mmCIF file of C-alpha atoms in Angstrom:
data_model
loop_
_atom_site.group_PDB
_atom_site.id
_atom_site.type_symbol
_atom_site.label_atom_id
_atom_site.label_comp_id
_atom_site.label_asym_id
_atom_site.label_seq_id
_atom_site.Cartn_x
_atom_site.Cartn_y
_atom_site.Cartn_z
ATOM 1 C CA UNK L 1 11.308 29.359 96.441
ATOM 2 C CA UNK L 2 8.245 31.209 95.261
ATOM 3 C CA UNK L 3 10.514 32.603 92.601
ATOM 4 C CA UNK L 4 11.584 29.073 91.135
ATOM 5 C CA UNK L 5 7.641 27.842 91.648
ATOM 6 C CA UNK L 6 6.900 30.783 89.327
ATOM 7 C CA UNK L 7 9.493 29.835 86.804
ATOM 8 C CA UNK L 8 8.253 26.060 87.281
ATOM 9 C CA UNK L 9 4.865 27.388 86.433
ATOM 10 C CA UNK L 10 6.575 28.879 83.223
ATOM 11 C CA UNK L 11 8.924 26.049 81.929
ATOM 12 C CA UNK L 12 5.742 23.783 82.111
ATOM 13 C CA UNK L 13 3.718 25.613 80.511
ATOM 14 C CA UNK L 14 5.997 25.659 77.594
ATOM 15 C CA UNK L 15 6.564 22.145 77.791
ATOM 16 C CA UNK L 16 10.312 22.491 78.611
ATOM 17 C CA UNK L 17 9.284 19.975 81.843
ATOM 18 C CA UNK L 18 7.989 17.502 79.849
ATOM 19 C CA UNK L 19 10.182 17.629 76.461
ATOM 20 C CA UNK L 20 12.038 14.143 76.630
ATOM 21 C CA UNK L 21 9.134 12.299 78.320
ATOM 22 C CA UNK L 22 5.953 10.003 76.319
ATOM 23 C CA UNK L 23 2.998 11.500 75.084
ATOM 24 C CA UNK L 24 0.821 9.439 77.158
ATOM 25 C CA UNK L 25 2.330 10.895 80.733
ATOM 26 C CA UNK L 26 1.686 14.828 79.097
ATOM 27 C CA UNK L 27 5.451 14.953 77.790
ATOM 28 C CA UNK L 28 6.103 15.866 74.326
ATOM 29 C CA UNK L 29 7.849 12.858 73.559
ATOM 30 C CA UNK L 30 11.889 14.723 72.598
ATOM 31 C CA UNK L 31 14.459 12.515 71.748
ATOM 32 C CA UNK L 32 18.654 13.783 72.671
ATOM 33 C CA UNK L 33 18.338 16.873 70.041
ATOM 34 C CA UNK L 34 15.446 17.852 71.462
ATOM 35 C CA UNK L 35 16.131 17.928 75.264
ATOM 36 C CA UNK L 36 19.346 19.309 74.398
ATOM 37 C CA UNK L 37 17.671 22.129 72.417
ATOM 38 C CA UNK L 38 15.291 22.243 75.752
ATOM 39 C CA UNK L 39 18.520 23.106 78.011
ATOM 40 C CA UNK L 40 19.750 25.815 75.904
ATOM 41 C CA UNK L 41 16.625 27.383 75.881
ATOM 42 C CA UNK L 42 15.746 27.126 79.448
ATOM 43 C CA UNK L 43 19.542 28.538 80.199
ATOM 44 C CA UNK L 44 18.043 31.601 77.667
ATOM 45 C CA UNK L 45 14.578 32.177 78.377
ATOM 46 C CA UNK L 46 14.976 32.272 82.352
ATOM 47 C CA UNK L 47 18.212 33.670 82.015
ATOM 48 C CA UNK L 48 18.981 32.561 85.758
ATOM 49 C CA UNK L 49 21.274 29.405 86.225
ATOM 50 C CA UNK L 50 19.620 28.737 89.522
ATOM 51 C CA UNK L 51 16.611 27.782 87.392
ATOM 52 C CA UNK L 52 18.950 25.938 85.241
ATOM 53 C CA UNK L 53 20.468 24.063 87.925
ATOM 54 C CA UNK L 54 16.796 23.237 89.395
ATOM 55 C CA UNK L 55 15.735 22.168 85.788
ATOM 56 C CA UNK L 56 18.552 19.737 84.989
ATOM 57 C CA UNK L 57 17.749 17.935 88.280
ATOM 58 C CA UNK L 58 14.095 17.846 87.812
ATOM 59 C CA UNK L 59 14.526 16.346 84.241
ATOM 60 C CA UNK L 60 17.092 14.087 85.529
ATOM 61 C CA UNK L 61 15.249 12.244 87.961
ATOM 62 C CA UNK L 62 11.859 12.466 85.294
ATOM 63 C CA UNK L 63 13.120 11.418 81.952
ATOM 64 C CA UNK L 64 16.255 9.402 82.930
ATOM 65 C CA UNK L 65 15.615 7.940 86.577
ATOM 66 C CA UNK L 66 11.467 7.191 86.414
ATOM 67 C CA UNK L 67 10.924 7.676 83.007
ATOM 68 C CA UNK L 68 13.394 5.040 82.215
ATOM 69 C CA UNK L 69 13.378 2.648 85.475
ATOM 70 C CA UNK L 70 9.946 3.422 86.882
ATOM 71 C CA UNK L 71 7.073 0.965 86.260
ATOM 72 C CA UNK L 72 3.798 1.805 84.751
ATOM 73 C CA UNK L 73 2.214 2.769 88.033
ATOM 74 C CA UNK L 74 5.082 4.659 89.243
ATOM 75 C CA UNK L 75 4.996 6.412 86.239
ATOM 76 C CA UNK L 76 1.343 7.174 86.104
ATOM 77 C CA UNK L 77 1.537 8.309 89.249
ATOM 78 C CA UNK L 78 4.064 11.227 89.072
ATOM 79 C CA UNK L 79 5.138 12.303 85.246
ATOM 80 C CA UNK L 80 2.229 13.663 84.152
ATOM 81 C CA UNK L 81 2.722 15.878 87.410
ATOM 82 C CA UNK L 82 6.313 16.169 86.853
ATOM 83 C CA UNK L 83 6.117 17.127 82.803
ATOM 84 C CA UNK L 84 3.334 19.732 84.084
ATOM 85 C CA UNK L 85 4.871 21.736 86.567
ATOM 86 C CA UNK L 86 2.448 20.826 89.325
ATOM 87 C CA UNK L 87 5.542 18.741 90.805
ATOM 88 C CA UNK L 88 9.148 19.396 90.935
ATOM 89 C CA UNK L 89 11.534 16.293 91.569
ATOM 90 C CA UNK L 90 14.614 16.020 93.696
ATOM 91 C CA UNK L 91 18.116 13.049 93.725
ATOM 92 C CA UNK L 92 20.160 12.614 96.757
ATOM 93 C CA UNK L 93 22.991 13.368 94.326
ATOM 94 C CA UNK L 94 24.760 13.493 90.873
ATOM 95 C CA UNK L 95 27.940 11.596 92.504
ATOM 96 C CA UNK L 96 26.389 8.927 94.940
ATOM 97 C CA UNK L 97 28.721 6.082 94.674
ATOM 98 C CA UNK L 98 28.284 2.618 96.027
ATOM 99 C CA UNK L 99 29.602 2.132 99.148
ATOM 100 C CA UNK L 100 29.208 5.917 100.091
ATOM 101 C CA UNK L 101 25.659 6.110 100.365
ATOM 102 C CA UNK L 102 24.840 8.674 103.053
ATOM 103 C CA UNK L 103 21.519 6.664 103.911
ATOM 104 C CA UNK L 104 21.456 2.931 104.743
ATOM 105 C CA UNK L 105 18.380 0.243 104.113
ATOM 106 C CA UNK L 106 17.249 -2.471 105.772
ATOM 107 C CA UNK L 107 14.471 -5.015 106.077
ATOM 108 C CA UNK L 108 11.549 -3.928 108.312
ATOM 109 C CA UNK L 109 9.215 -6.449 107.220
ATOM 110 C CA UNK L 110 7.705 -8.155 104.116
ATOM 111 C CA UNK L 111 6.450 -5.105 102.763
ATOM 112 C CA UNK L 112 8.913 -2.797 103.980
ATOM 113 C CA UNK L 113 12.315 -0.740 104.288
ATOM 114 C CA UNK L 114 13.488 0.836 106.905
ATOM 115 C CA UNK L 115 15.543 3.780 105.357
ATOM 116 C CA UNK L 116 17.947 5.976 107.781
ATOM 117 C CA UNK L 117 20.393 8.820 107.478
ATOM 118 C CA UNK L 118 21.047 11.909 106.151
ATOM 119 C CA UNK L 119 21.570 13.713 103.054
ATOM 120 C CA UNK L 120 23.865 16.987 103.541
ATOM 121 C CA UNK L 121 22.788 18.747 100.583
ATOM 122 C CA UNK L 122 20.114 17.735 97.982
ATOM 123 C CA UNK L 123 19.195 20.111 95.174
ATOM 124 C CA UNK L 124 15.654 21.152 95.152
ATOM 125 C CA UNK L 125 14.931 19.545 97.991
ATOM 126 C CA UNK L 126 13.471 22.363 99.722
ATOM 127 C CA UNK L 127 10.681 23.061 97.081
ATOM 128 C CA UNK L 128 10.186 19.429 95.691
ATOM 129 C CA UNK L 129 7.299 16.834 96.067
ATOM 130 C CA UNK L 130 9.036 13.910 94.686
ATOM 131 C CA UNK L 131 12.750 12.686 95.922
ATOM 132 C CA UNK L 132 14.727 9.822 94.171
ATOM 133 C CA UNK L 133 17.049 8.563 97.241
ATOM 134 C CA UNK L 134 19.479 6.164 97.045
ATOM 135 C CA UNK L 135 20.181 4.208 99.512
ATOM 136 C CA UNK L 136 22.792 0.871 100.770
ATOM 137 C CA UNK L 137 21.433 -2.055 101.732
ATOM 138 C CA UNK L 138 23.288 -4.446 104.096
ATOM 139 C CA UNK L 139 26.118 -6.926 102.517
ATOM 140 C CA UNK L 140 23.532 -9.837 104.163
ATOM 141 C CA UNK L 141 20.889 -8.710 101.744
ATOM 142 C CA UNK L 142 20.466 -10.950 99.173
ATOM 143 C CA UNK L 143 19.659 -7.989 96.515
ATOM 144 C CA UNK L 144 23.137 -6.499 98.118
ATOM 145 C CA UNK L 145 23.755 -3.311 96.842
ATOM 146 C CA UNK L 146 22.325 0.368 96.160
ATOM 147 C CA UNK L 147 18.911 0.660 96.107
ATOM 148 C CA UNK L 148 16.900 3.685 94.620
ATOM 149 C CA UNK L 149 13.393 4.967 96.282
ATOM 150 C CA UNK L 150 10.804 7.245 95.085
ATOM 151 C CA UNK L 151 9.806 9.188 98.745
ATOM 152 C CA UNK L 152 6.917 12.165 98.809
ATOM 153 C CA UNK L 153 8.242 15.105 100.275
ATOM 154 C CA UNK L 154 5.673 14.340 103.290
ATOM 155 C CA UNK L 155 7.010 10.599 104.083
ATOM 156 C CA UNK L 156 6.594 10.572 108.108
ATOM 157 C CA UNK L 157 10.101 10.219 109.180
ATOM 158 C CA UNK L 158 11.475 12.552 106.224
ATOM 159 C CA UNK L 159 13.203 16.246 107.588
ATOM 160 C CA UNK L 160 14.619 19.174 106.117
ATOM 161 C CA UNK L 161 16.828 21.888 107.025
ATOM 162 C CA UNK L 162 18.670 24.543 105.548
ATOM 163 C CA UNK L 163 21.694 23.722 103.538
ATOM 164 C CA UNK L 164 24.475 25.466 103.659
ATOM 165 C CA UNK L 165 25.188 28.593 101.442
ATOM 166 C CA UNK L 166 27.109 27.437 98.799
ATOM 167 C CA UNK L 167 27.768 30.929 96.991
ATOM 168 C CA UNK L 168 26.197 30.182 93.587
ATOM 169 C CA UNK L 169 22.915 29.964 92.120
ATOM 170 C CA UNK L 170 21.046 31.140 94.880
ATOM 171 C CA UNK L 171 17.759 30.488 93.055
ATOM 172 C CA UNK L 172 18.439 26.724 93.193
ATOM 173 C CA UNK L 173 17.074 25.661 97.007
ATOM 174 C CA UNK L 174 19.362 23.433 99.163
ATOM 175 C CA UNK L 175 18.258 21.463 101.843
ATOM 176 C CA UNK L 176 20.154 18.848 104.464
ATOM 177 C CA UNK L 177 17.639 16.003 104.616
ATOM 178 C CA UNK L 178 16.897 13.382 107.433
ATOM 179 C CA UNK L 179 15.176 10.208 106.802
ATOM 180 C CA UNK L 180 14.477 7.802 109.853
ATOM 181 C CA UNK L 181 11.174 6.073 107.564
ATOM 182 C CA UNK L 182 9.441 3.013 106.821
ATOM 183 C CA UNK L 183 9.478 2.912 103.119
ATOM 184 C CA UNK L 184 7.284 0.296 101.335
ATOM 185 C CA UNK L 185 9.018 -1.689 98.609
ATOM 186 C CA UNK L 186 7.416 -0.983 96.093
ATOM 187 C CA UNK L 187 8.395 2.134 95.992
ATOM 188 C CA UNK L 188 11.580 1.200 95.131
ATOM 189 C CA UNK L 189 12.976 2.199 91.639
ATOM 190 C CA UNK L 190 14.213 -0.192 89.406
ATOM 191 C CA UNK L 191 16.398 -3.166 90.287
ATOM 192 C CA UNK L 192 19.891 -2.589 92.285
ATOM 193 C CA UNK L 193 21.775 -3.401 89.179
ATOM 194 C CA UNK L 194 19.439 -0.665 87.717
ATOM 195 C CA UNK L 195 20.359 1.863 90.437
ATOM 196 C CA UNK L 196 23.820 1.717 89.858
ATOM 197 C CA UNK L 197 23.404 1.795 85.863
ATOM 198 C CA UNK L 198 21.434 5.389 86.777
ATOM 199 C CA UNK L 199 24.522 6.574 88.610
ATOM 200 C CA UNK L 200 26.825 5.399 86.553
ATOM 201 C CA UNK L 201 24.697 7.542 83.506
ATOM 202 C CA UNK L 202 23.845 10.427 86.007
ATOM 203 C CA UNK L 203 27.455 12.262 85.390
ATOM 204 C CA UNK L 204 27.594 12.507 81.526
ATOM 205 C CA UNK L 205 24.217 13.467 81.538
ATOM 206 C CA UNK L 206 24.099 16.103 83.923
ATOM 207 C CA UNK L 207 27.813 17.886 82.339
ATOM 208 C CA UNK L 208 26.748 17.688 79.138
ATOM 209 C CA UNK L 209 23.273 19.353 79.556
ATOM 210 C CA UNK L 210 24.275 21.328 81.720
ATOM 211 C CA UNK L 211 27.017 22.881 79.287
ATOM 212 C CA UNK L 212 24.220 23.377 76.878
ATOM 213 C CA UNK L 213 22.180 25.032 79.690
ATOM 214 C CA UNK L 214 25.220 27.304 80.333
ATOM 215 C CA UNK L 215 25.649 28.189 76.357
ATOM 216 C CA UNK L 216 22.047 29.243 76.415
ATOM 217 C CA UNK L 217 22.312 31.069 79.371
ATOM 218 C CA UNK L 218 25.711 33.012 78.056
ATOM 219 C CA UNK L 219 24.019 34.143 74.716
ATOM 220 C CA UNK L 220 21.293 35.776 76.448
ATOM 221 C CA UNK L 221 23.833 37.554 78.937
ATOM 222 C CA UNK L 222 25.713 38.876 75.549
ATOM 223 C CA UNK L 223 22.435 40.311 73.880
ATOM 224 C CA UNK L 224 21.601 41.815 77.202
ATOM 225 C CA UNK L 225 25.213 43.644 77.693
ATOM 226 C CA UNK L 226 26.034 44.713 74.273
ATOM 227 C CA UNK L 227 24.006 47.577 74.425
ATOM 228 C CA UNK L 228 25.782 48.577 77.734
ATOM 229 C CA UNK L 229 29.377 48.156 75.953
ATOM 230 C CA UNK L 230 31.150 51.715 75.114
ATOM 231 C CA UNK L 231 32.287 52.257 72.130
ATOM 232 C CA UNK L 232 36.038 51.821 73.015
ATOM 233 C CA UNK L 233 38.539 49.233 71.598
ATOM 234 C CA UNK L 234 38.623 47.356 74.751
ATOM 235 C CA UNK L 235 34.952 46.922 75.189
ATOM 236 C CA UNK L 236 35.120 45.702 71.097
ATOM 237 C CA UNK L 237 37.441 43.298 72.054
ATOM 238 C CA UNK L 238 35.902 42.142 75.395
ATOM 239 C CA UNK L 239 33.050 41.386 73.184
ATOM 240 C CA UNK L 240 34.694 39.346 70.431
ATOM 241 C CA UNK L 241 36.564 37.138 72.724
ATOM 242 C CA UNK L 242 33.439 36.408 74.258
ATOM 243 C CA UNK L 243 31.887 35.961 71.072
ATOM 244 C CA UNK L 244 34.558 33.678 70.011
ATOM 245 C CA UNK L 245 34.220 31.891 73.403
ATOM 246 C CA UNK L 246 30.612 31.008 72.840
ATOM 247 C CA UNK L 247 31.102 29.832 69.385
ATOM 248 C CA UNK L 248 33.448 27.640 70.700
ATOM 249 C CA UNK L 249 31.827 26.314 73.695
ATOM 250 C CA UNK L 250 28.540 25.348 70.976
ATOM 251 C CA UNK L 251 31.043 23.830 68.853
ATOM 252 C CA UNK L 252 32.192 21.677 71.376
ATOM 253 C CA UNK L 253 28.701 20.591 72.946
ATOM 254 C CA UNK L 254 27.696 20.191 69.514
ATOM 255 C CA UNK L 255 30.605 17.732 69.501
ATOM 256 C CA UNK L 256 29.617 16.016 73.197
ATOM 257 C CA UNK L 257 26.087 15.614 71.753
ATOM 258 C CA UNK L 258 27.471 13.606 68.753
ATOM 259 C CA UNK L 259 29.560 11.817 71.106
ATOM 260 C CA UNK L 260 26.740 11.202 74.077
ATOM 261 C CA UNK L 261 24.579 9.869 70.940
ATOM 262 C CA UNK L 262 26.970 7.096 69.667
ATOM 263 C CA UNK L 263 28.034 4.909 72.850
ATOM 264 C CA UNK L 264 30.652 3.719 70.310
ATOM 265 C CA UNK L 265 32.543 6.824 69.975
ATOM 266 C CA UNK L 266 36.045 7.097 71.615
ATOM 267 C CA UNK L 267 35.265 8.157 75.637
ATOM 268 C CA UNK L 268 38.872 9.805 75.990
ATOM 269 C CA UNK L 269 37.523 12.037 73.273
ATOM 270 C CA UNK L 270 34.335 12.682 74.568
ATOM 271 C CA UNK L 271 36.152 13.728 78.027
ATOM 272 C CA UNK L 272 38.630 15.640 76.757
ATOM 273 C CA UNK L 273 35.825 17.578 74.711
ATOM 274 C CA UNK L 274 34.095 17.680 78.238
ATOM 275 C CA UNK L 275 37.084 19.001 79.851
ATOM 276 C CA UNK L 276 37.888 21.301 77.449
ATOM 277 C CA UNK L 277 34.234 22.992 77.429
ATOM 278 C CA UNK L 278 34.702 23.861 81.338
ATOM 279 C CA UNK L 279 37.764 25.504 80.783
ATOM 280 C CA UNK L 280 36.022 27.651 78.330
ATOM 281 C CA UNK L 281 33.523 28.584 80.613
ATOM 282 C CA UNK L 282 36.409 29.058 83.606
ATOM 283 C CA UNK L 283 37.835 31.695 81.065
ATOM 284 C CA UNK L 284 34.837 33.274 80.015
ATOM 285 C CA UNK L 285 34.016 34.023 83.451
ATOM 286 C CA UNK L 286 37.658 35.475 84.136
ATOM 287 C CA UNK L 287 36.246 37.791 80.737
ATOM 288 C CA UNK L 288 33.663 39.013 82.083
ATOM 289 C CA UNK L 289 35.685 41.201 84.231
ATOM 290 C CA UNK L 290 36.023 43.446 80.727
ATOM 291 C CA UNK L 291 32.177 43.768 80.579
ATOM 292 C CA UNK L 292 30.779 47.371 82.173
ATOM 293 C CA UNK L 293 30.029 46.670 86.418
ATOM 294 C CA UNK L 294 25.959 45.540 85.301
ATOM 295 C CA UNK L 295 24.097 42.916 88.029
ATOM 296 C CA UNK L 296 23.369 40.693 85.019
ATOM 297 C CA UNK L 297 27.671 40.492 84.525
ATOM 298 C CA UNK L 298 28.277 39.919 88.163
ATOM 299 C CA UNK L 299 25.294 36.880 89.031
ATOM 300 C CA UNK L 300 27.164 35.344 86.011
ATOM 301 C CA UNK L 301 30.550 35.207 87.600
ATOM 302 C CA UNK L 302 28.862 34.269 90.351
ATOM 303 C CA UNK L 303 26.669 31.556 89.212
ATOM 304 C CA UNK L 304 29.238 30.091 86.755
ATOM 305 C CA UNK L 305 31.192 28.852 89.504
ATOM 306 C CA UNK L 306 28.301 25.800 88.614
ATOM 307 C CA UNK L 307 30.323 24.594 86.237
ATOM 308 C CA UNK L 308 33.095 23.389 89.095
ATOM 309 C CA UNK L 309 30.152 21.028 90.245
ATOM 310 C CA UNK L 310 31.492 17.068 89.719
ATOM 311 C CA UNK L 311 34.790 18.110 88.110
ATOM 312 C CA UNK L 312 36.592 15.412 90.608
ATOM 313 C CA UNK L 313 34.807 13.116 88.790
ATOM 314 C CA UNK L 314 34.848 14.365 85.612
ATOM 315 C CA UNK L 315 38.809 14.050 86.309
ATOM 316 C CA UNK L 316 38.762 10.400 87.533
ATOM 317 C CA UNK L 317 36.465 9.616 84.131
ATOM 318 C CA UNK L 318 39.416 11.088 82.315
ATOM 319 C CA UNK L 319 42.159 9.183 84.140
ATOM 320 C CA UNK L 320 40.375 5.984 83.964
ATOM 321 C CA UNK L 321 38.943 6.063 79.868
ATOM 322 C CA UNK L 322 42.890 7.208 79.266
ATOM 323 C CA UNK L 323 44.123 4.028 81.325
ATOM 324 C CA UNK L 324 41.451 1.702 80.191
ATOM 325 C CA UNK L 325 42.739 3.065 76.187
ATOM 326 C CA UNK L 326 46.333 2.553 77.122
ATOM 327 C CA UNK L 327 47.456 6.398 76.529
ATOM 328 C CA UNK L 328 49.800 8.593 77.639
ATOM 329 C CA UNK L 329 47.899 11.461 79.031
ATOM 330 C CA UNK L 330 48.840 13.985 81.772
ATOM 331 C CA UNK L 331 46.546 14.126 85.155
ATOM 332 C CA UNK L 332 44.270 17.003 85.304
ATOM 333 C CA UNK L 333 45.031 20.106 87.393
#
């Protein structure tokens, strides 16, 4: 965790933290291209997907969660923290679903929640001062519904423990959280109709940055090899397919960023562009088998298993935009 504080340290200093957030919180006020152009860059300069995973989180829950839902105090409070790097920012999850919550809410008092559960495996959770939880509150509650919760890392009542190794991106901390907490209301985030608006935002945003992340991360990995390559045909080849498969993979995020821009665009298209993006990066890691035995080519076959993270729901998107536009399209494998 040291490690990723460094890099924090790093990306905030080069205002990578605070790219799509205001002026007046210490961001430097990005629109899409820019945060897009952010995740490439942090995928290259760190050249760790760890730190990429960590950093699509973190600017999850800062520009899109409480930079969009937060009020002015709740704001005030944390983003100027957050776009700095003296504060990193964990979510309970990228696939939290109404009705599935892990962590249940219910009225302690006027002023109060009483929040209880746990949360097997939250990203960044181990190094992070700020988590966005969601939570279910009861059918009886008038508000019904998921509710989201800004929590300090040192709530009384709030646990960790180690998460489980899940084989990739080891610089990216895990942690199993337990929450048995009074939580005052207003630290919740945004309405309930609000909280499920995030989640229903929180997969399209997190695939298609974190394709761009991946791009970023794969041109450094080719500059860095290249050198190693031997000057035989099969090592020229090796190289041009991956070449070609990194053109192709910017081509197509160039294509989900036109797409994520214009809510009017066709969403079968922008999910089979999605789709067809991971399979490009499922091949190029099969590729890198060609490249010479280096530890830069083997963390990348390791760390790109990333890109399996939410493909079930990627899938369901498909099936569902491909019902709702009455075509005749084959299930995913």
């Amino acid at each position: 965790m040291s490690t990723l504080r460094t890099h924090w340290e790093s990306l905030g200093r080069a205002g990578l933290l605070g790219v799509g957030l205001p002026s007046r919180f210490g961001g430097q006020g990005g629109g899409p291209p820019e945060v897009r152009r952010a995740a490439r860059r942090v995928g290259h300069t760190s050249f760790d997907l760890g730190v990429g995973l960590s950093w699509l989180v973190h600017h999850i829950v800062s520009r899109f969660q409480l930079g969009r839902f937060g009020t002015e105090e709740q704001k005030a409070a944390w983003l100027p923290h957050l776009a700095s790097g003296e504060a990193m920012a964990a979510t309970s999850s990228v696939a939290t679903r109404e009705g599935e919550a892990e962590l249940s809410a219910s009225a302690a008092d006027a002023d109060h929640y009483h929040i209880v559960g746990t949360l097997p495996a939250v990203i960044n959770a181990p190094a992070a001062d700020l988590l966005v939880l969601f939570a279910q509150l009861p059918p009886s509650d008038e508000d019904g519904g998921l509710a989201a919760f800004l929590i300090h890392r040192d709530t009384p009542g709030v646990s960790y423990a180690p998460g489980d190794d899940r084989g990739y991106c080891p610089t990216s901390p895990l942690a199993r959280v337990t929450v048995d907490s009074l939580i005052p209301r207003v630290s919740q985030l945004g309405t309930v109709a609000q909280a499920r608006e995030m989640l229903d935002q929180l997969d399209e945003q997190f695939d298609v940055l974190r394709l761009q992340v991946i791009s970023g991360y794969l041109g450094q990995l080719l500059l860095e090899v290249r050198p190693l390559m031997r000057r035989s045909d099969r090592s020229r080849l090796a190289m041009l397919v991956l070449d070609g498969r990194l053109q192709a993979l910017r081509s197509l995020n160039a294509h989900l960023a036109e797409r994520w821009d214009s809510p009017a665009g066709d969403p079968v298209d922008f999910v089979a562009a999605e789709a067809a993006a991971r399979e490009l990066v499922r091949l190029t890691r099969q590729d890198l088998a060609d490249l010479p035995d280096h530890p830069a080519v083997v963390a990348a076959q390791r760390d790109l298993q990333l890109v399996r993270l939410g493909w079930a729901q990627t899938r369901d998107r498909f099936l569902a935009v491909a019902r709702a536009a009455e075509t005749d399209l084959d299930p995913l494998p």
